[in-house]
Tab-separated table of C-alpha atoms in Angstrom:
chain	number	residue	atom	x	y	z
A	1110	MET	CA	-16.005	-41.118	-19.167
A	1111	SER	CA	-13.769	-38.434	-20.566
A	1112	GLY	CA	-15.362	-35.498	-21.347
A	1113	PHE	CA	-14.571	-35.578	-25.186
A	1114	VAL	CA	-15.564	-38.988	-25.410
A	1115	ARG	CA	-19.209	-37.838	-23.880
A	1116	THR	CA	-18.851	-35.715	-26.350
A	1117	LEU	CA	-17.952	-36.651	-28.899
A	1118	ALA	CA	-20.606	-39.486	-28.258
A	1119	ARG	CA	-23.388	-36.835	-28.372
A	1120	ILE	CA	-22.732	-35.608	-31.203
A	1121	ALA	CA	-21.018	-38.167	-33.274
A	1122	VAL	CA	-23.679	-40.561	-32.346
A	1123	PRO	CA	-26.800	-40.066	-33.847
A	1124	VAL	CA	-25.411	-37.466	-36.586
A	1125	THR	CA	-24.210	-41.794	-37.940
A	1126	LEU	CA	-27.468	-43.308	-36.681
A	1127	GLN	CA	-28.865	-40.433	-39.057
A	1128	SER	CA	-26.981	-40.246	-42.042
A	1129	MET	CA	-27.297	-44.336	-41.872
A	1130	LEU	CA	-30.527	-44.105	-41.685
A	1131	GLN	CA	-31.595	-41.625	-44.134
A	1132	ALA	CA	-28.638	-43.511	-46.986
A	1133	SER	CA	-30.408	-47.480	-45.728
A	1134	PHE	CA	-33.851	-45.720	-46.273
A	1135	SER	CA	-32.564	-44.662	-49.407
A	1136	ILE	CA	-31.067	-47.385	-50.697
A	1137	ILE	CA	-34.961	-49.388	-50.319
A	1138	ASP	CA	-36.017	-46.595	-52.151
A	1139	GLN	CA	-33.380	-47.417	-55.113
A	1140	VAL	CA	-34.732	-50.789	-54.452
A	1141	MET	CA	-39.025	-50.114	-55.574
A	1142	ILE	CA	-37.427	-47.995	-58.279
A	1143	GLY	CA	-35.432	-49.943	-59.092
A	1144	GLN	CA	-38.499	-52.081	-60.405
A	1145	LEU	CA	-39.023	-50.101	-63.313
A	1146	GLY	CA	-36.359	-51.100	-65.426
A	1147	GLU	CA	-32.934	-48.908	-66.382
A	1148	GLU	CA	-34.492	-46.269	-67.291
A	1149	SER	CA	-36.247	-44.935	-64.263
A	1150	ILE	CA	-32.892	-45.530	-62.644
A	1151	ALA	CA	-30.744	-43.906	-64.442
A	1152	ALA	CA	-33.197	-41.055	-64.282
A	1153	VAL	CA	-33.281	-40.518	-60.445
A	1154	GLY	CA	-29.506	-41.146	-60.961
A	1155	LEU	CA	-29.613	-37.808	-63.219
A	1156	CYS	CA	-31.403	-35.609	-60.833
A	1157	GLY	CA	-29.742	-36.579	-58.083
A	1158	ASN	CA	-26.513	-35.048	-59.499
A	1159	PHE	CA	-27.974	-31.491	-59.815
A	1160	THR	CA	-29.718	-32.568	-55.680
A	1161	LEU	CA	-26.183	-33.452	-55.083
A	1162	ILE	CA	-25.274	-29.190	-56.259
A	1163	PHE	CA	-28.239	-28.113	-53.818
A	1164	SER	CA	-27.074	-30.561	-51.453
A	1165	VAL	CA	-23.333	-29.334	-51.169
A	1166	VAL	CA	-24.214	-25.413	-51.443
A	1167	MET	CA	-26.703	-26.126	-48.535
A	1168	ASN	CA	-23.662	-27.622	-46.989
A	1169	ALA	CA	-21.847	-24.647	-47.345
A	1170	VAL	CA	-24.153	-22.858	-45.568
A	1171	GLY	CA	-25.076	-25.024	-42.743
A	1172	ALA	CA	-21.133	-25.672	-42.376
A	1173	VAL	CA	-20.362	-21.771	-41.865
A	1174	ALA	CA	-23.729	-22.094	-39.408
A	1175	GLY	CA	-21.773	-24.952	-37.600
A	1176	ILE	CA	-17.809	-22.567	-37.242
A	1177	LEU	CA	-19.336	-19.705	-35.911
A	1178	ILE	CA	-22.008	-21.152	-33.470
A	1179	ALA	CA	-19.755	-23.546	-32.308
A	1180	GLN	CA	-16.892	-20.597	-31.516
A	1181	PHE	CA	-19.220	-18.456	-29.977
A	1182	LEU	CA	-21.249	-20.792	-28.009
A	1183	GLY	CA	-17.372	-22.064	-26.911
A	1184	ALA	CA	-16.272	-18.045	-26.225
A	1185	GLY	CA	-20.998	-17.385	-23.999
A	1186	ASP	CA	-21.058	-14.914	-27.203
A	1187	ARG	CA	-24.769	-15.581	-27.346
A	1188	ARG	CA	-26.042	-12.593	-29.190
A	1189	GLU	CA	-23.257	-13.428	-32.163
A	1190	ALA	CA	-24.867	-16.335	-32.305
A	1191	TRP	CA	-27.982	-16.070	-32.505
A	1192	CYS	CA	-27.189	-13.829	-35.503
A	1193	SER	CA	-24.963	-16.720	-37.162
A	1194	PHE	CA	-28.066	-18.672	-37.066
A	1195	PHE	CA	-30.381	-15.702	-38.278
A	1196	VAL	CA	-27.956	-15.601	-41.357
A	1197	SER	CA	-27.952	-18.660	-42.457
A	1198	THR	CA	-31.261	-19.167	-42.053
A	1199	LEU	CA	-32.106	-16.476	-44.239
A	1200	THR	CA	-29.595	-17.404	-46.797
A	1201	GLY	CA	-30.024	-20.242	-47.205
A	1202	THR	CA	-33.801	-19.813	-47.642
A	1203	ILE	CA	-32.274	-17.242	-50.588
A	1204	LEU	CA	-29.614	-20.023	-52.180
A	1205	ALA	CA	-32.410	-23.011	-52.024
A	1206	SER	CA	-36.079	-20.889	-54.043
A	1207	LEU	CA	-32.639	-20.265	-56.577
A	1208	PHE	CA	-32.945	-23.947	-56.721
A	1209	THR	CA	-35.619	-24.707	-56.658
A	1210	PHE	CA	-36.754	-21.471	-59.308
A	1211	ALA	CA	-34.406	-23.362	-61.515
A	1212	ALA	CA	-35.125	-27.157	-60.958
A	1213	ALA	CA	-39.161	-26.511	-60.687
A	1214	LEU	CA	-39.332	-24.225	-64.836
A	1215	PHE	CA	-36.569	-26.331	-66.734
A	1216	PRO	CA	-35.686	-29.761	-65.424
A	1217	ALA	CA	-35.771	-31.026	-69.509
A	1218	PRO	CA	-33.102	-29.138	-70.136
A	1219	ILE	CA	-30.699	-29.273	-66.992
A	1220	LEU	CA	-31.623	-33.163	-67.728
A	1221	SER	CA	-30.156	-32.934	-71.284
A	1222	LEU	CA	-26.321	-32.028	-69.555
A	1223	TYR	CA	-26.283	-35.547	-68.769
A	1224	THR	CA	-27.333	-37.455	-71.555
A	1225	ASN	CA	-30.187	-37.545	-74.397
A	1226	ASP	CA	-31.732	-40.927	-74.513
A	1227	ALA	CA	-35.510	-39.964	-74.651
A	1228	GLY	CA	-36.518	-42.628	-71.829
A	1229	ILE	CA	-34.137	-41.522	-69.404
A	1230	LEU	CA	-35.655	-37.137	-70.113
A	1231	LYS	CA	-39.128	-38.557	-69.828
A	1232	ALA	CA	-38.541	-40.724	-66.438
A	1233	GLY	CA	-36.760	-37.394	-65.445
A	1234	CYS	CA	-38.928	-34.752	-65.903
A	1235	LEU	CA	-41.193	-36.011	-64.501
A	1236	TYR	CA	-39.475	-36.449	-61.548
A	1237	PHE	CA	-37.262	-33.305	-61.390
A	1238	PRO	CA	-40.409	-30.146	-60.405
A	1239	LEU	CA	-41.428	-32.693	-57.083
A	1240	ILE	CA	-37.682	-32.543	-56.119
A	1241	ALA	CA	-37.514	-28.880	-56.180
A	1242	LEU	CA	-40.085	-29.024	-54.279
A	1243	ALA	CA	-38.901	-30.300	-50.968
A	1244	TYR	CA	-35.478	-27.469	-51.228
A	1245	ILE	CA	-37.006	-25.138	-48.951
A	1246	PRO	CA	-37.394	-27.532	-46.192
A	1247	MET	CA	-33.918	-29.489	-46.775
A	1248	ALA	CA	-31.742	-25.705	-46.773
A	1249	LEU	CA	-34.357	-25.326	-43.156
A	1250	SER	CA	-33.867	-28.112	-41.877
A	1251	ASN	CA	-30.110	-27.562	-42.855
A	1252	VAL	CA	-29.264	-24.970	-40.731
A	1253	PHE	CA	-31.743	-25.628	-37.321
A	1254	SER	CA	-29.621	-29.655	-37.550
A	1255	ALA	CA	-26.683	-27.350	-37.212
A	1256	TYR	CA	-27.272	-25.223	-34.842
A	1257	LEU	CA	-28.941	-27.714	-33.011
A	1258	ARG	CA	-25.248	-30.256	-32.873
A	1259	CYS	CA	-23.751	-26.530	-31.595
A	1260	LYS	CA	-25.984	-27.385	-28.902
A	1261	GLU	CA	-25.169	-30.397	-28.480
A	1262	HIS	CA	-29.379	-31.679	-28.339
A	1263	ALA	CA	-27.588	-33.832	-32.276
A	1264	GLY	CA	-30.879	-36.205	-31.370
A	1265	ILE	CA	-33.706	-33.703	-32.794
A	1266	PRO	CA	-32.473	-34.202	-36.190
A	1267	PHE	CA	-32.158	-37.952	-36.269
A	1268	LEU	CA	-35.960	-39.214	-34.170
A	1269	ALA	CA	-37.182	-36.204	-37.185
A	1270	SER	CA	-35.552	-37.743	-40.130
A	1271	LEU	CA	-36.647	-41.416	-38.823
A	1272	ILE	CA	-39.753	-41.079	-38.689
A	1273	SER	CA	-39.479	-38.892	-42.571
A	1274	VAL	CA	-37.400	-41.966	-43.757
A	1275	PHE	CA	-39.708	-44.627	-41.947
A	1276	VAL	CA	-42.879	-41.339	-43.587
A	1277	ASN	CA	-41.681	-41.243	-47.690
A	1278	THR	CA	-40.447	-45.344	-47.731
A	1279	GLY	CA	-44.565	-45.711	-46.885
A	1280	LEU	CA	-44.822	-43.318	-49.489
A	1281	ASN	CA	-43.400	-44.910	-52.240
A	1282	TYR	CA	-44.692	-48.284	-51.999
A	1283	VAL	CA	-48.333	-47.135	-51.903
A	1284	LEU	CA	-48.051	-44.489	-54.798
A	1285	ILE	CA	-45.358	-45.891	-56.592
A	1286	PHE	CA	-46.826	-48.972	-56.860
A	1287	GLY	CA	-50.359	-48.094	-56.150
A	1288	ALA	CA	-50.386	-50.210	-52.434
A	1289	LEU	CA	-53.208	-49.819	-50.315
A	1290	GLY	CA	-55.645	-48.616	-53.342
A	1291	ALA	CA	-53.687	-45.721	-54.299
A	1292	PRO	CA	-53.365	-44.632	-58.057
A	1293	THR	CA	-49.512	-46.067	-59.207
A	1294	LEU	CA	-48.110	-42.889	-60.240
A	1295	GLY	CA	-44.086	-44.660	-60.922
A	1296	ILE	CA	-41.183	-42.135	-60.747
A	1297	GLN	CA	-43.986	-39.488	-59.539
A	1298	GLY	CA	-44.891	-41.277	-56.709
A	1299	ALA	CA	-41.144	-41.395	-55.682
A	1300	GLY	CA	-40.622	-37.615	-56.174
A	1301	ILE	CA	-44.683	-37.152	-53.919
A	1302	ALA	CA	-42.912	-39.493	-51.509
A	1303	THR	CA	-40.287	-37.584	-50.935
A	1304	LEU	CA	-41.426	-34.032	-50.751
A	1305	VAL	CA	-43.250	-35.274	-48.635
A	1306	SER	CA	-40.977	-36.307	-46.186
A	1307	GLN	CA	-38.349	-33.390	-45.856
A	1308	LEU	CA	-41.855	-31.814	-45.068
A	1309	VAL	CA	-42.455	-33.996	-42.598
A	1310	ASN	CA	-39.049	-33.660	-41.222
A	1311	LEU	CA	-39.267	-29.758	-40.883
A	1312	GLY	CA	-42.302	-29.766	-39.322
A	1313	LEU	CA	-41.132	-31.930	-36.416
A	1314	ILE	CA	-37.334	-30.040	-35.848
A	1315	LEU	CA	-38.466	-26.921	-35.148
A	1316	PRO	CA	-40.684	-27.770	-32.502
A	1317	GLY	CA	-37.315	-29.360	-31.376
A	1318	LEU	CA	-35.252	-27.137	-31.897
A	1319	ILE	CA	-38.015	-24.041	-30.172
A	1320	ARG	CA	-37.971	-27.090	-26.835
A	1321	SER	CA	-34.387	-27.147	-27.315
A	1322	VAL	CA	-34.019	-23.396	-26.727
A	1323	GLN	CA	-36.665	-23.270	-23.850
A	1324	LYS	CA	-34.871	-26.296	-21.825
A	1325	ASP	CA	-31.709	-24.213	-22.259
A	1326	GLY	CA	-33.026	-21.551	-20.765
A	1327	ASP	CA	-31.818	-19.870	-23.672
A	1328	ARG	CA	-33.449	-16.510	-25.301
A	1329	PRO	CA	-33.688	-16.414	-29.562
A	1330	VAL	CA	-31.566	-12.580	-30.265
A	1331	PHE	CA	-33.520	-11.774	-33.806
A	1332	THR	CA	-30.750	-9.515	-35.094
A	1333	LEU	CA	-28.252	-10.248	-38.796
A	1334	SER	CA	-26.739	-7.753	-37.682
A	1335	PHE	CA	-22.983	-9.144	-36.118
A	1336	THR	CA	-20.966	-7.056	-33.800
A	1337	ARG	CA	-17.048	-9.370	-33.996
A	1338	ILE	CA	-17.336	-9.583	-37.186
A	1339	ARG	CA	-18.353	-7.927	-39.987
A	1340	PRO	CA	-20.671	-8.254	-42.969
A	1341	ARG	CA	-17.146	-8.873	-45.462
A	1342	ASP	CA	-16.410	-11.797	-42.460
A	1343	TYR	CA	-18.911	-13.684	-42.988
A	1344	LEU	CA	-18.764	-13.923	-46.796
A	1345	ILE	CA	-15.342	-14.275	-46.674
A	1346	MET	CA	-15.578	-17.192	-45.297
A	1347	ILE	CA	-18.915	-18.210	-47.165
A	1348	LEU	CA	-18.394	-17.827	-50.288
A	1349	PRO	CA	-14.955	-19.964	-50.752
A	1350	ILE	CA	-16.456	-22.855	-48.862
A	1351	LEU	CA	-19.785	-22.042	-51.344
A	1352	VAL	CA	-17.127	-22.264	-54.965
A	1353	SER	CA	-15.021	-24.884	-53.740
A	1354	GLU	CA	-19.019	-27.047	-52.866
A	1355	PHE	CA	-19.870	-26.132	-56.213
A	1356	LEU	CA	-16.234	-26.795	-57.808
A	1357	TRP	CA	-16.108	-30.176	-56.307
A	1358	SER	CA	-20.431	-30.801	-56.986
A	1359	LEU	CA	-20.094	-29.307	-60.313
A	1360	GLY	CA	-16.911	-32.323	-61.289
A	1361	GLN	CA	-19.767	-34.676	-59.906
A	1362	ASN	CA	-21.614	-33.943	-62.556
A	1363	VAL	CA	-19.129	-33.573	-65.686
A	1364	GLU	CA	-17.748	-37.576	-64.077
A	1365	SER	CA	-21.764	-38.834	-64.339
A	1366	ALA	CA	-21.879	-37.428	-67.476
A	1367	PHE	CA	-19.118	-39.363	-69.233
A	1368	TYR	CA	-20.857	-41.931	-67.160
A	1369	GLY	CA	-23.984	-40.850	-68.184
A	1370	HIS	CA	-21.863	-41.098	-72.263
A	1371	LEU	CA	-20.603	-44.811	-71.624
A	1372	GLY	CA	-23.971	-45.969	-71.788
A	1373	THR	CA	-27.407	-46.652	-70.408
A	1374	ASP	CA	-26.101	-49.860	-68.790
A	1375	SER	CA	-23.335	-48.211	-67.419
A	1376	LEU	CA	-25.663	-45.803	-65.614
A	1377	ALA	CA	-27.620	-48.138	-64.303
A	1378	ALA	CA	-24.280	-49.599	-62.811
A	1379	TYR	CA	-22.789	-46.925	-61.077
A	1380	THR	CA	-26.253	-44.965	-60.119
A	1381	LEU	CA	-27.679	-48.698	-57.830
A	1382	THR	CA	-23.991	-48.062	-56.243
A	1383	SER	CA	-24.667	-44.704	-55.033
A	1384	PRO	CA	-26.491	-45.295	-51.816
A	1385	VAL	CA	-24.217	-47.119	-50.868
A	1386	GLN	CA	-21.598	-44.383	-51.086
A	1387	SER	CA	-23.039	-42.614	-49.445
A	1388	LEU	CA	-24.080	-45.087	-46.276
A	1389	VAL	CA	-20.503	-45.753	-45.846
A	1390	VAL	CA	-19.566	-42.342	-45.743
A	1391	GLY	CA	-22.861	-41.778	-43.296
A	1392	ALA	CA	-21.838	-44.356	-41.051
A	1393	LEU	CA	-18.830	-42.322	-40.284
A	1394	SER	CA	-20.017	-38.572	-41.218
A	1395	GLY	CA	-20.834	-37.954	-36.881
A	1396	LEU	CA	-17.113	-37.577	-36.842
A	1397	SER	CA	-16.989	-35.217	-39.490
A	1398	ALA	CA	-19.414	-32.919	-37.500
A	1399	ALA	CA	-18.665	-33.304	-34.444
A	1400	SER	CA	-14.929	-32.245	-34.882
A	1401	GLY	CA	-16.453	-29.072	-36.581
A	1402	VAL	CA	-18.162	-28.892	-33.599
A	1403	ILE	CA	-15.720	-29.864	-30.186
A	1404	VAL	CA	-12.653	-27.919	-32.753
A	1405	GLY	CA	-14.830	-25.278	-33.366
A	1406	LYS	CA	-15.407	-24.651	-29.549
A	1407	ARG	CA	-12.229	-25.068	-28.667
A	1408	LEU	CA	-10.311	-22.709	-30.303
A	1409	GLY	CA	-12.959	-19.601	-29.684
A	1410	SER	CA	-12.107	-20.527	-25.922
A	1411	ARG	CA	-8.294	-20.705	-27.184
A	1412	GLU	CA	-7.635	-23.959	-26.360
A	1413	THR	CA	-5.183	-24.187	-29.001
A	1414	ASP	CA	-4.047	-27.476	-28.207
A	1415	ALA	CA	-6.978	-28.398	-27.428
A	1416	ALA	CA	-8.667	-28.407	-30.276
A	1417	TYR	CA	-4.743	-29.658	-32.096
A	1418	GLN	CA	-5.161	-33.408	-30.319
A	1419	ASP	CA	-8.563	-33.585	-30.185
A	1420	SER	CA	-7.944	-33.778	-34.294
A	1421	LYS	CA	-5.928	-36.235	-33.930
A	1422	LYS	CA	-8.137	-38.262	-31.980
A	1423	ILE	CA	-11.223	-37.736	-34.195
A	1424	MET	CA	-9.148	-38.665	-37.322
A	1425	ILE	CA	-7.437	-42.249	-35.466
A	1426	ALA	CA	-11.120	-42.956	-34.299
A	1427	GLY	CA	-11.751	-42.322	-37.867
A	1428	LEU	CA	-9.490	-44.673	-40.456
A	1429	PHE	CA	-10.710	-47.744	-37.785
A	1430	GLY	CA	-13.677	-47.570	-38.333
A	1431	SER	CA	-13.649	-46.959	-41.215
A	1432	VAL	CA	-10.749	-49.717	-42.663
A	1433	LEU	CA	-13.640	-52.225	-40.486
A	1434	VAL	CA	-17.327	-50.467	-42.859
A	1435	SER	CA	-15.045	-52.271	-45.835
A	1436	VAL	CA	-14.485	-55.198	-45.556
A	1437	LEU	CA	-17.870	-55.763	-44.175
A	1438	LEU	CA	-18.702	-53.852	-47.308
A	1439	ILE	CA	-16.086	-55.851	-49.447
A	1440	PHE	CA	-18.131	-59.415	-48.638
A	1441	LEU	CA	-21.827	-57.413	-48.716
A	1442	THR	CA	-21.706	-55.681	-52.732
A	1443	GLY	CA	-22.890	-59.567	-54.476
A	1444	THR	CA	-26.068	-59.281	-51.736
A	1445	TYR	CA	-27.076	-56.032	-52.458
A	1446	VAL	CA	-26.694	-55.800	-55.721
A	1447	SER	CA	-29.034	-58.909	-55.775
A	1448	PHE	CA	-32.045	-56.490	-55.380
A	1449	TYR	CA	-32.207	-54.948	-58.017
A	1450	ASN	CA	-34.536	-56.024	-61.234
A	1451	VAL	CA	-31.530	-54.930	-63.758
A	1452	SER	CA	-29.529	-57.758	-65.966
A	1453	ASP	CA	-26.686	-59.191	-64.489
A	1454	ALA	CA	-24.225	-57.494	-66.526
A	1455	VAL	CA	-24.963	-53.654	-64.326
A	1456	ARG	CA	-25.483	-55.755	-61.291
A	1457	ALA	CA	-21.722	-57.535	-62.012
A	1458	THR	CA	-20.504	-54.046	-62.844
A	1459	GLY	CA	-23.186	-52.448	-59.774
A	1460	ARG	CA	-20.626	-54.759	-57.593
A	1461	ILE	CA	-16.298	-54.311	-58.635
A	1462	LEU	CA	-17.672	-50.809	-58.811
A	1463	LEU	CA	-18.927	-50.803	-55.301
A	1464	MET	CA	-15.951	-52.924	-53.958
A	1465	VAL	CA	-13.269	-49.562	-56.111
A	1466	PHE	CA	-15.258	-47.839	-52.804
A	1467	ALA	CA	-14.761	-49.910	-50.381
A	1468	LEU	CA	-10.775	-49.501	-51.529
A	1469	TYR	CA	-10.843	-45.460	-51.677
A	1470	ALA	CA	-13.758	-45.670	-48.170
A	1471	PRO	CA	-10.909	-44.969	-45.558
A	1472	VAL	CA	-8.412	-42.588	-47.526
A	1473	LYS	CA	-12.770	-40.667	-48.009
A	1474	VAL	CA	-13.459	-40.613	-45.019
A	1475	GLU	CA	-10.405	-39.043	-43.122
A	1476	ASN	CA	-10.377	-35.976	-46.455
A	1477	MET	CA	-14.316	-35.350	-44.903
A	1478	ILE	CA	-13.852	-34.942	-41.404
A	1479	LEU	CA	-10.269	-32.965	-42.441
A	1480	GLY	CA	-11.878	-30.993	-44.896
A	1481	GLY	CA	-15.606	-30.731	-43.838
A	1482	GLY	CA	-14.569	-31.310	-39.934
A	1483	ILE	CA	-12.138	-29.779	-38.654
A	1484	LEU	CA	-10.264	-27.579	-40.801
A	1485	LYS	CA	-13.235	-25.557	-41.458
A	1486	SER	CA	-13.166	-25.155	-37.408
A	1487	GLY	CA	-11.328	-22.055	-37.364
A	1488	GLY	CA	-13.093	-20.609	-40.585
A	1489	ASP	CA	-9.343	-21.096	-42.425
A	1490	THR	CA	-11.593	-21.836	-45.591
A	1491	LYS	CA	-10.242	-20.862	-48.493
A	1492	THR	CA	-7.348	-22.873	-47.860
A	1493	VAL	CA	-10.276	-25.542	-48.156
A	1494	LEU	CA	-11.270	-24.354	-52.020
A	1495	VAL	CA	-7.980	-24.852	-52.495
A	1496	ILE	CA	-7.417	-28.583	-51.455
A	1497	ASP	CA	-10.760	-29.169	-53.223
A	1498	THR	CA	-10.796	-27.348	-56.047
A	1499	LEU	CA	-6.980	-28.597	-57.412
A	1500	GLY	CA	-8.308	-32.859	-56.300
A	1501	THR	CA	-11.648	-32.306	-57.987
A	1502	TRP	CA	-10.570	-29.988	-60.842
A	1503	CYS	CA	-6.599	-30.977	-61.655
A	1504	VAL	CA	-6.505	-34.546	-60.807
A	1505	GLY	CA	-10.522	-35.752	-60.664
A	1506	ILE	CA	-11.383	-34.520	-64.081
A	1507	PRO	CA	-8.241	-34.540	-66.110
A	1508	LEU	CA	-7.575	-38.220	-65.277
A	1509	CYS	CA	-10.969	-39.160	-65.966
A	1510	LEU	CA	-10.830	-37.275	-69.741
A	1511	LEU	CA	-7.688	-39.385	-70.250
A	1512	ALA	CA	-9.942	-42.889	-69.033
A	1513	ALA	CA	-12.760	-42.039	-70.832
A	1514	ARG	CA	-11.732	-40.736	-74.108
A	1515	VAL	CA	-7.722	-41.229	-74.681
A	1516	LEU	CA	-7.690	-44.586	-72.820
A	1517	HIS	CA	-11.445	-46.249	-73.941
A	1518	PHE	CA	-12.110	-47.693	-70.536
A	1519	ASP	CA	-14.866	-48.636	-69.223
A	1520	ILE	CA	-16.362	-47.326	-66.658
A	1521	VAL	CA	-14.789	-49.905	-63.810
A	1522	GLY	CA	-11.864	-48.297	-65.682
A	1523	VAL	CA	-12.434	-44.238	-65.254
A	1524	TYR	CA	-14.409	-45.365	-61.522
A	1525	SER	CA	-11.002	-46.265	-60.956
A	1526	LEU	CA	-8.645	-43.784	-61.997
A	1527	LEU	CA	-10.044	-41.074	-61.177
A	1528	THR	CA	-11.313	-41.528	-57.335
A	1529	THR	CA	-7.184	-41.535	-56.968
A	1530	GLU	CA	-8.087	-37.806	-56.522
A	1531	GLU	CA	-8.530	-38.900	-52.883
A	1532	ILE	CA	-4.950	-40.187	-51.669
A	1533	PHE	CA	-3.681	-36.254	-53.181
A	1534	ARG	CA	-6.398	-34.794	-51.743
A	1535	LEU	CA	-5.893	-36.886	-48.254
A	1536	VAL	CA	-2.447	-35.250	-48.932
A	1537	LEU	CA	-2.499	-31.985	-48.650
A	1538	SER	CA	-4.800	-32.214	-45.974
A	1539	LEU	CA	-2.084	-33.209	-43.749
A	1540	VAL	CA	0.639	-31.154	-44.903
A	1541	VAL	CA	-1.633	-27.768	-44.438
A	1542	PHE	CA	-3.182	-30.014	-40.741
A	1543	ARG	CA	0.430	-30.246	-39.695
A	1544	LYS	CA	0.974	-26.076	-39.948
A	1545	LYS	CA	-1.143	-25.403	-38.148
A	1546	LYS	CA	-2.697	-22.457	-39.690
A	1547	TRP	CA	-5.889	-23.112	-39.795
A	1548	MET	CA	-6.012	-22.848	-35.967
A	1549	ILE	CA	-7.857	-19.296	-36.077
A	1550	SER	CA	-10.219	-18.270	-32.988
A	1551	LEU	CA	-12.411	-15.503	-34.177
A	1552	SER	CA	-14.186	-14.415	-30.132
């Protein structure tokens, strides 16, 4: 087995398993919450929209941490790699604190941006403040995991995730339904389970990080001052990702608002498909994470030709993998939606939405590998910002508005039309990739 394949497997396989595991248990969570009815499903989905904004902001912090750590490790500069780690940890903690404050203190005003359904708002206000308390542990786990992947210890966050999702699922069963003598807390029980599982996840990753540092014979360099790049360079790198991810997630929230105003059944149908979408994307997410590390290290050591060839290999692997997963999904949509305690109309709509997603999945995965890993690995985050902003706000949102407000399509038509933005995004990304201007060494 070649060194490239071994490195790819060491990073991609644990990340893929971790993502799939989390998505799989999210499906179980959704099925459990789904027994509480359409309002609870919709409430969890709307709370998830705000959490999505938080998640993509944290992903931006983790992405910059990964870019810098990978490049400086490739250049053999331990001090700058550790500085990248500590700066990212501080940045993530500050941003997570702001999101926690907003969601914990103002749940009703935030949720009312998506719906005016009193039942959904009541359920959401029970769930949202509990989820908010999990934001800081999630932020820390994200940065710690980025460092571990760059050091090729991706198995540690995978094992932590494995245990935490079992904890989450077990607590969901006990607290939602009042099993084993526990009180029946319904949607509040789901929120408590999520909070506890995130604390467990962080409690396992932190000692794993410490042990991996000791195993590598490394010693942390506690500094927040870069020597090879300026603080301005860090901001120039992270701000486009933050803006890009924020605008993308805001676009997702705008689209969800359109879905919400199409009716509770439409919103419930879309919400029950979300875990499966996460599962399919998660099945190939390891390739995106691996591309950032592998290509970043190549660029850090100034091996540009090898970086370009490795990028193409990862993209080909993503294409073949996503096609196989999409075919499997098409055959299993009916089985999945049958697990939910919802009306036949919601099940039928959810099944069609999943089939549409399956058709677009290969394009989404290639965008994830290119925009989420390869193009960012050289630190040229401004180009990714332009591509994502154009795709979401110049193509996706206008098409969503056209379909929902002008053509009066149902949710299937709205979702099908706006998802064509992925094709536009892929075309632009491939043009940028072939020009090779993204291949920048920061060392």
